[in-house]
Amino acid sequence: MALGTYVLSRANHNAKAAFLQRLDSMATNKDGRKWWNKTAPAGEQQSPWYNATRNVNIEISAYAALALLENNLVGDALPVLNWLMDQRNSKGGFVASQDTVVGLQALLMFAERFSSQGNNLQIGFHYGEGAETIINVNAENSLALQTVELPNNLKNLSVSATGRGMAFAQVSYQYNTNVTSAWPRFVLDPTVNRNSHADYLHLSACASFVSVVGEAEQRSNMAVMEVQLPSGFVVDRDTLPTLESSERIKKVETQNRNTKVVIYFDYLDRREVCPTLHAYKTVKVTKHRPVAVVMYDYYDNARRARQFYRAPKSNICDICEHANCGDLCEKAEKRESKRPDDYTAIAGHSSSADLKAIPLVLVATALLILFNTLSC
């Protein structure tokens, strides 16, 4: 609906007014913000993923904002633009690539129409006991993203601005929550095969889509599997072309110096697919922690699941090269003999709990996009 309204507005079609009216009737309005939600099945609406920022909602709302701006309805577009800016991450983007492109396009259209070449602003961030950081925004740096890292134990922050022009100040923070989702949309089963050893990982990650009552679609959109490898391991890239030729696999890529594998599927349904990865240890590491495999719908990140698996067994004897290895190895072998011989996934659910909530990052950014400030 939002995309169709934008296309009709670009073409100046006679039906654009009726589409705008219907689109507005479908919006959600709260606290001076306006956005559009893609309706989920009743059984899924209590999912913590459904209540988080969804890329599909960002894309719909961005197209709605473009349609409103195309019709010069700036007053109606402002609440939508404010909601879009609330959803941005600390780097200025959104959830995925496609919603980021459309979201930034909407913000850019507004900035092009209402930005000023005479920007000269001083934005102050005040925190702690008299602590202050000033950011200058002028014509020379107005397109640059400026950031200030704030203390992670910060409780209060005030922002002030003086001068003339337009800028956008954003406070971003990140934390983990102790939530176990009871609504996984994929069955996910990573298994470390028995021929794995301390220096070699043979991992099979089987997955399928879970349909729910009330949902017409019996398969996902394009799905993405992200496989994080244990510390010290890198994937065998020579085996990836074979994986890429497998059924329903569209593309395979690596990230973080071949320590993470991202697999794109055309779609997933109830039929199970089991991509297999081969990885080798290139850095001597022991005492591995569980690592995650994440599965999600590319166009609706509320559809997701996560499962953990353990690396092949290793102990200090595998990496020790010093004279005292004898004593260390003897103690390590005794401890390892008590550990269950279990290479399979350790999480009991396809969408497992995060760590205890711990504040990680608090970043303030100033970016030329919004708000015309005249001597604050």
Coordinates of C-alpha atoms in Angstrom, one line a residue:
M1 CA 0.0 0.0 0.0
A2 CA 2.8 2.5 1.0
L3 CA 4.8 1.7 -2.1
G4 CA 1.8 1.9 -4.4
T5 CA 0.9 5.3 -2.9
Y6 CA 4.4 6.6 -3.5
V7 CA 4.4 5.4 -7.1
L8 CA 1.0 7.1 -7.8
S9 CA 2.3 10.3 -6.2
R10 CA 5.4 10.3 -8.3
A11 CA 3.2 9.8 -11.4
N12 CA 0.7 12.5 -10.2
H13 CA -2.1 9.9 -10.7
N14 CA -5.7 10.9 -10.0
A15 CA -6.0 8.1 -7.5
K16 CA -3.2 9.3 -5.3
A17 CA -5.5 11.2 -2.9
A18 CA -7.7 8.2 -2.2
F19 CA -4.6 6.1 -1.6
L20 CA -3.1 8.7 0.7
Q21 CA -6.4 8.7 2.7
R22 CA -6.5 5.0 3.0
L23 CA -2.8 4.8 3.9
D24 CA -3.3 7.3 6.7
S25 CA -6.2 5.3 8.2
M26 CA -3.8 2.3 8.6
A27 CA -1.1 4.2 10.5
T28 CA -0.3 3.9 14.2
N29 CA 0.0 7.2 16.1
K30 CA 1.6 7.5 19.5
D31 CA 3.6 10.2 21.4
G32 CA 3.9 12.5 18.4
R33 CA 5.1 9.6 16.2
K34 CA 3.5 7.9 13.2
W35 CA 4.4 4.6 11.6
W36 CA 2.9 1.5 9.9
N37 CA 3.0 -2.1 11.2
K38 CA 2.8 -5.2 9.2
T39 CA 0.1 -7.3 10.9
A40 CA 1.4 -10.5 12.4
P41 CA -0.6 -13.7 13.2
A42 CA -2.3 -13.5 16.6
G43 CA -0.2 -16.3 18.0
E44 CA 3.0 -14.4 17.2
Q45 CA 2.2 -10.9 18.5
Q46 CA 3.5 -11.6 22.0
S47 CA 6.9 -12.5 20.7
P48 CA 9.7 -10.2 21.9
W49 CA 11.0 -10.1 18.4
Y50 CA 7.7 -8.9 17.1
N51 CA 7.8 -5.9 19.5
A52 CA 11.4 -5.0 18.5
T53 CA 12.3 -2.8 15.6
R54 CA 11.2 -4.7 12.4
N55 CA 12.8 -3.8 9.1
V56 CA 9.6 -4.4 7.3
N57 CA 7.9 -1.7 9.3
I58 CA 10.8 0.7 8.6
E59 CA 10.5 0.1 4.9
I60 CA 6.7 0.6 4.9
S61 CA 6.9 3.8 6.9
A62 CA 9.7 5.2 4.8
Y63 CA 7.7 4.7 1.6
A64 CA 4.8 6.4 3.3
A65 CA 7.0 9.3 4.2
L66 CA 8.2 9.6 0.6
A67 CA 4.6 9.6 -0.6
L68 CA 3.7 12.4 1.9
L69 CA 6.8 14.5 0.9
E70 CA 6.1 14.0 -2.8
N71 CA 2.7 15.6 -2.2
N72 CA 4.3 18.4 -0.1
L73 CA 2.5 17.2 3.1
V74 CA 5.4 18.2 5.3
G75 CA 3.3 18.5 8.4
D76 CA 2.0 15.0 8.0
A77 CA 5.4 13.6 7.1
L78 CA 7.2 15.0 10.2
P79 CA 5.8 12.5 12.7
V80 CA 6.8 9.7 10.4
L81 CA 10.3 11.1 9.9
N82 CA 10.7 11.4 13.7
W83 CA 9.7 7.8 14.2
L84 CA 12.2 6.7 11.5
M85 CA 15.0 8.6 13.2
D86 CA 14.1 6.9 16.5
Q87 CA 14.8 3.5 14.8
R88 CA 18.3 4.3 13.6
N89 CA 21.3 2.6 15.0
S90 CA 24.4 4.3 16.3
K91 CA 26.0 4.4 12.8
G92 CA 23.0 6.1 11.2
G93 CA 21.5 3.0 9.4
F94 CA 18.6 0.8 10.3
V95 CA 18.2 -3.0 10.6
A96 CA 19.1 -4.4 7.2
S97 CA 20.3 -3.0 3.9
Q98 CA 17.0 -2.6 2.0
D99 CA 15.2 -0.7 4.8
T100 CA 18.3 1.4 5.3
V101 CA 18.3 2.5 1.7
V102 CA 14.6 3.5 1.7
G103 CA 14.8 5.0 5.2
L104 CA 17.7 7.2 4.3
Q105 CA 16.1 8.2 1.0
A106 CA 13.1 9.6 3.0
L107 CA 15.4 11.5 5.4
L108 CA 17.5 12.8 2.5
M109 CA 14.4 14.1 0.6
F110 CA 13.5 16.1 3.7
A111 CA 17.0 17.3 4.2
E112 CA 17.4 18.4 0.6
R113 CA 14.2 20.5 0.8
F114 CA 14.7 22.2 4.1
S115 CA 18.5 22.2 4.9
S116 CA 20.3 25.5 5.1
Q117 CA 23.8 26.3 3.6
G118 CA 24.4 28.7 6.4
N119 CA 24.6 26.1 9.2
N120 CA 26.7 27.2 12.2
L121 CA 25.6 25.2 15.3
Q122 CA 27.2 24.4 18.6
I123 CA 25.6 21.3 20.2
G124 CA 26.5 20.6 23.8
F125 CA 26.2 17.3 25.7
H126 CA 26.0 17.8 29.4
Y127 CA 26.5 14.9 31.8
G128 CA 28.0 13.8 35.1
E129 CA 29.2 16.5 37.5
G130 CA 29.8 19.4 35.2
A131 CA 31.2 17.3 32.3
E132 CA 30.5 18.7 28.9
T133 CA 31.3 18.0 25.3
I134 CA 30.7 20.4 22.4
I135 CA 30.2 19.5 18.8
N136 CA 30.4 22.1 16.1
V137 CA 28.2 21.6 13.0
N138 CA 28.9 24.0 10.1
A139 CA 28.9 24.1 6.3
E140 CA 32.2 22.2 6.1
N141 CA 31.3 19.2 8.2
S142 CA 27.5 19.2 8.1
L143 CA 27.5 15.9 6.1
A144 CA 29.9 14.1 8.5
L145 CA 28.8 11.9 11.3
Q146 CA 30.3 13.1 14.6
T147 CA 30.3 10.9 17.7
V148 CA 31.0 11.2 21.4
E149 CA 31.4 8.1 23.6
L150 CA 29.9 8.7 27.0
P151 CA 30.4 6.8 30.3
N152 CA 28.5 3.5 30.4
N153 CA 27.3 4.3 33.9
L154 CA 25.6 7.5 32.8
K155 CA 22.1 8.2 34.3
N156 CA 21.3 11.6 33.0
L157 CA 22.1 13.5 29.8
S158 CA 21.0 16.9 28.6
V159 CA 21.5 18.3 25.1
S160 CA 21.6 22.0 24.2
A161 CA 22.1 23.8 20.9
T162 CA 23.0 27.4 20.0
G163 CA 23.5 29.1 16.7
R164 CA 21.6 28.9 13.4
G165 CA 20.8 25.9 11.1
M166 CA 19.6 22.4 11.2
A167 CA 21.1 19.3 12.9
F168 CA 20.0 16.0 14.4
A169 CA 21.3 14.8 17.8
Q170 CA 20.8 11.1 18.6
V171 CA 21.6 9.2 21.7
S172 CA 22.2 5.5 21.1
Y173 CA 22.7 2.7 23.6
Q174 CA 23.0 -1.1 23.4
Y175 CA 22.4 -3.8 26.0
N176 CA 21.7 -7.5 26.3
T177 CA 18.4 -8.9 27.8
N178 CA 17.7 -12.1 29.5
V179 CA 14.9 -13.2 27.2
T180 CA 14.1 -16.6 25.8
S181 CA 11.7 -16.4 22.9
A182 CA 8.9 -19.0 22.8
W183 CA 8.2 -18.0 19.1
P184 CA 11.0 -19.4 16.9
R185 CA 10.0 -19.2 13.2
F186 CA 12.7 -21.6 12.2
V187 CA 13.8 -25.0 13.4
L188 CA 17.5 -24.8 13.8
D189 CA 19.8 -27.6 14.7
P190 CA 23.6 -27.1 14.4
T191 CA 25.6 -30.3 15.0
V192 CA 29.3 -30.8 15.2
N193 CA 30.0 -34.1 13.4
R194 CA 32.0 -36.9 15.1
N195 CA 35.0 -36.6 12.7
S196 CA 35.7 -33.2 14.1
H197 CA 38.8 -32.8 16.4
A198 CA 40.7 -30.1 18.2
D199 CA 42.0 -28.6 14.9
Y200 CA 39.2 -29.4 12.5
L201 CA 35.4 -28.5 12.6
H202 CA 32.8 -30.3 10.5
L203 CA 29.5 -28.5 11.2
S204 CA 26.1 -29.3 9.8
A205 CA 23.4 -26.7 10.5
C206 CA 20.0 -28.0 9.6
A207 CA 17.1 -25.6 9.3
S208 CA 13.4 -25.4 8.2
F209 CA 10.6 -22.8 8.4
V210 CA 7.8 -23.0 11.0
S211 CA 4.4 -21.8 9.8
V212 CA 1.8 -20.6 12.3
V213 CA -2.0 -20.7 12.5
G214 CA -3.6 -17.8 10.7
E215 CA -0.7 -17.1 8.3
A216 CA -1.3 -17.7 4.7
E217 CA 2.3 -18.1 3.7
Q218 CA 3.7 -21.6 4.3
R219 CA 7.3 -20.5 3.6
S220 CA 9.6 -17.7 4.4
N221 CA 10.9 -14.9 2.3
M222 CA 14.6 -14.9 1.5
A223 CA 16.2 -16.4 4.6
V224 CA 19.7 -15.8 6.1
M225 CA 21.8 -18.1 8.2
E226 CA 24.7 -16.6 10.1
V227 CA 27.2 -19.1 11.4
Q228 CA 29.8 -17.8 13.9
L229 CA 32.9 -20.0 14.1
P230 CA 34.7 -20.8 17.4
S231 CA 37.7 -18.6 18.3
G232 CA 40.7 -19.6 16.3
F233 CA 38.8 -21.3 13.5
V234 CA 38.4 -20.1 9.9
V235 CA 36.2 -21.6 7.2
D236 CA 37.7 -23.6 4.4
R237 CA 36.8 -21.3 1.5
D238 CA 37.6 -24.0 -1.1
T239 CA 34.5 -25.9 0.0
L240 CA 32.1 -22.9 -0.3
P241 CA 31.5 -23.2 -4.1
T242 CA 30.0 -26.7 -3.5
L243 CA 27.8 -25.3 -0.7
E244 CA 26.6 -22.5 -2.9
S245 CA 25.4 -25.0 -5.6
S246 CA 23.2 -26.7 -3.1
E247 CA 19.4 -26.6 -3.3
R248 CA 17.8 -23.3 -2.4
I249 CA 21.1 -21.7 -1.5
K250 CA 21.4 -18.4 -3.4
K251 CA 24.7 -17.0 -2.1
V252 CA 27.5 -17.8 0.5
E253 CA 29.8 -15.1 1.8
T254 CA 32.3 -14.8 4.7
Q255 CA 32.9 -12.0 7.1
N256 CA 35.4 -11.0 9.8
R257 CA 38.4 -12.6 8.1
N258 CA 36.6 -15.9 7.3
T259 CA 35.5 -16.4 11.0
K260 CA 31.8 -15.9 10.1
V261 CA 29.8 -17.5 7.3
V262 CA 26.6 -16.0 5.9
I263 CA 24.3 -18.2 3.8
Y264 CA 21.4 -16.8 1.8
F265 CA 18.4 -19.0 0.9
D266 CA 15.8 -18.2 -1.7
Y267 CA 13.3 -19.3 0.9
L268 CA 12.7 -22.0 3.5
D269 CA 9.7 -24.2 4.1
R270 CA 9.0 -27.3 6.2
R271 CA 11.5 -29.3 4.2
E272 CA 14.8 -29.4 6.1
V273 CA 18.0 -28.2 4.5
C274 CA 21.4 -29.0 6.1
P275 CA 24.3 -26.9 4.8
T276 CA 27.7 -28.2 6.0
L277 CA 30.8 -26.2 6.8
H278 CA 34.4 -27.2 7.1
A279 CA 36.8 -25.1 9.2
Y280 CA 40.3 -25.4 10.5
K281 CA 42.0 -23.9 13.6
T282 CA 44.7 -21.4 12.6
V283 CA 45.2 -19.8 16.0
K284 CA 45.9 -21.8 19.1
V285 CA 42.9 -21.3 21.4
T286 CA 41.4 -23.5 24.1
K287 CA 38.6 -23.2 26.6
H288 CA 36.1 -22.3 23.9
R289 CA 32.8 -20.8 24.7
P290 CA 29.5 -21.8 22.9
V291 CA 29.0 -20.0 19.6
A292 CA 25.7 -19.1 17.9
V293 CA 24.0 -19.9 14.7
V294 CA 21.3 -17.4 13.8
M295 CA 18.5 -17.8 11.3
Y296 CA 16.1 -15.0 10.2
D297 CA 13.8 -13.8 7.4
Y298 CA 15.6 -11.1 5.5
Y299 CA 12.5 -9.0 5.0
D300 CA 11.0 -9.5 8.4
N301 CA 13.6 -9.8 11.2
A302 CA 10.9 -10.7 13.7
R303 CA 10.9 -14.2 12.1
R304 CA 14.1 -15.6 13.6
A305 CA 15.7 -18.4 15.7
R306 CA 19.0 -18.9 17.3
Q307 CA 20.9 -22.0 18.6
F308 CA 24.3 -22.5 20.2
Y309 CA 26.9 -25.2 19.6
R310 CA 30.2 -26.2 21.2
A311 CA 33.6 -26.4 19.5
P312 CA 35.4 -29.7 19.3
K313 CA 37.2 -30.5 22.6
S314 CA 40.6 -29.0 23.2
N315 CA 42.7 -28.3 26.3
I316 CA 45.9 -26.6 27.3
C317 CA 47.9 -29.6 26.0
D318 CA 46.9 -28.6 22.4
I319 CA 48.5 -25.2 22.7
C320 CA 51.2 -25.5 25.3
E321 CA 54.8 -25.2 24.2
H322 CA 56.6 -24.4 27.4
A323 CA 58.6 -26.5 29.9
N324 CA 55.8 -26.6 32.4
C325 CA 53.4 -28.3 30.0
G326 CA 53.7 -31.6 31.8
D327 CA 51.9 -30.5 35.0
L328 CA 49.4 -28.3 33.1
C329 CA 48.5 -31.1 30.7
E330 CA 48.0 -33.6 33.5
K331 CA 45.6 -31.3 35.3
A332 CA 43.8 -30.3 32.1
E333 CA 43.3 -34.0 31.1
K334 CA 41.7 -34.8 34.5
R335 CA 39.3 -31.9 34.0
E336 CA 38.4 -32.8 30.4
S337 CA 37.7 -36.4 31.4
K338 CA 34.8 -35.1 33.5
R339 CA 33.3 -33.1 30.7
P340 CA 30.4 -34.8 28.7
D341 CA 31.4 -35.8 25.2
D342 CA 28.7 -33.7 23.6
Y343 CA 29.4 -31.8 20.3
T344 CA 25.7 -31.0 19.6
A345 CA 23.9 -27.8 20.2
I346 CA 23.6 -26.9 23.8
A347 CA 20.6 -24.6 23.8
G348 CA 17.3 -26.2 24.6
H349 CA 15.3 -24.0 22.3
S350 CA 15.7 -22.6 18.8
S351 CA 15.8 -19.1 20.1
S352 CA 17.9 -19.1 23.3
A353 CA 18.4 -16.7 26.1
D354 CA 20.7 -13.7 25.8
L355 CA 23.2 -12.8 28.5
K356 CA 22.2 -10.9 31.6
A357 CA 21.4 -7.3 30.8
I358 CA 24.6 -5.2 30.9
P359 CA 24.9 -1.7 29.4
L360 CA 27.5 -1.7 26.7
V361 CA 27.7 1.5 24.7
L362 CA 26.3 4.9 24.9
V363 CA 27.0 7.1 22.0
A364 CA 25.8 10.6 21.1
T365 CA 25.8 11.6 17.5
A366 CA 25.2 14.9 15.7
L367 CA 24.1 14.7 12.1
L368 CA 22.7 17.3 9.7
I369 CA 19.2 16.1 9.1
L370 CA 16.5 17.7 11.2
F371 CA 15.3 20.5 13.4
N372 CA 15.7 24.2 12.7
T373 CA 17.3 25.6 15.8
L374 CA 17.4 29.4 16.4
S375 CA 19.3 30.2 19.5
C376 CA 18.4 27.5 22.0

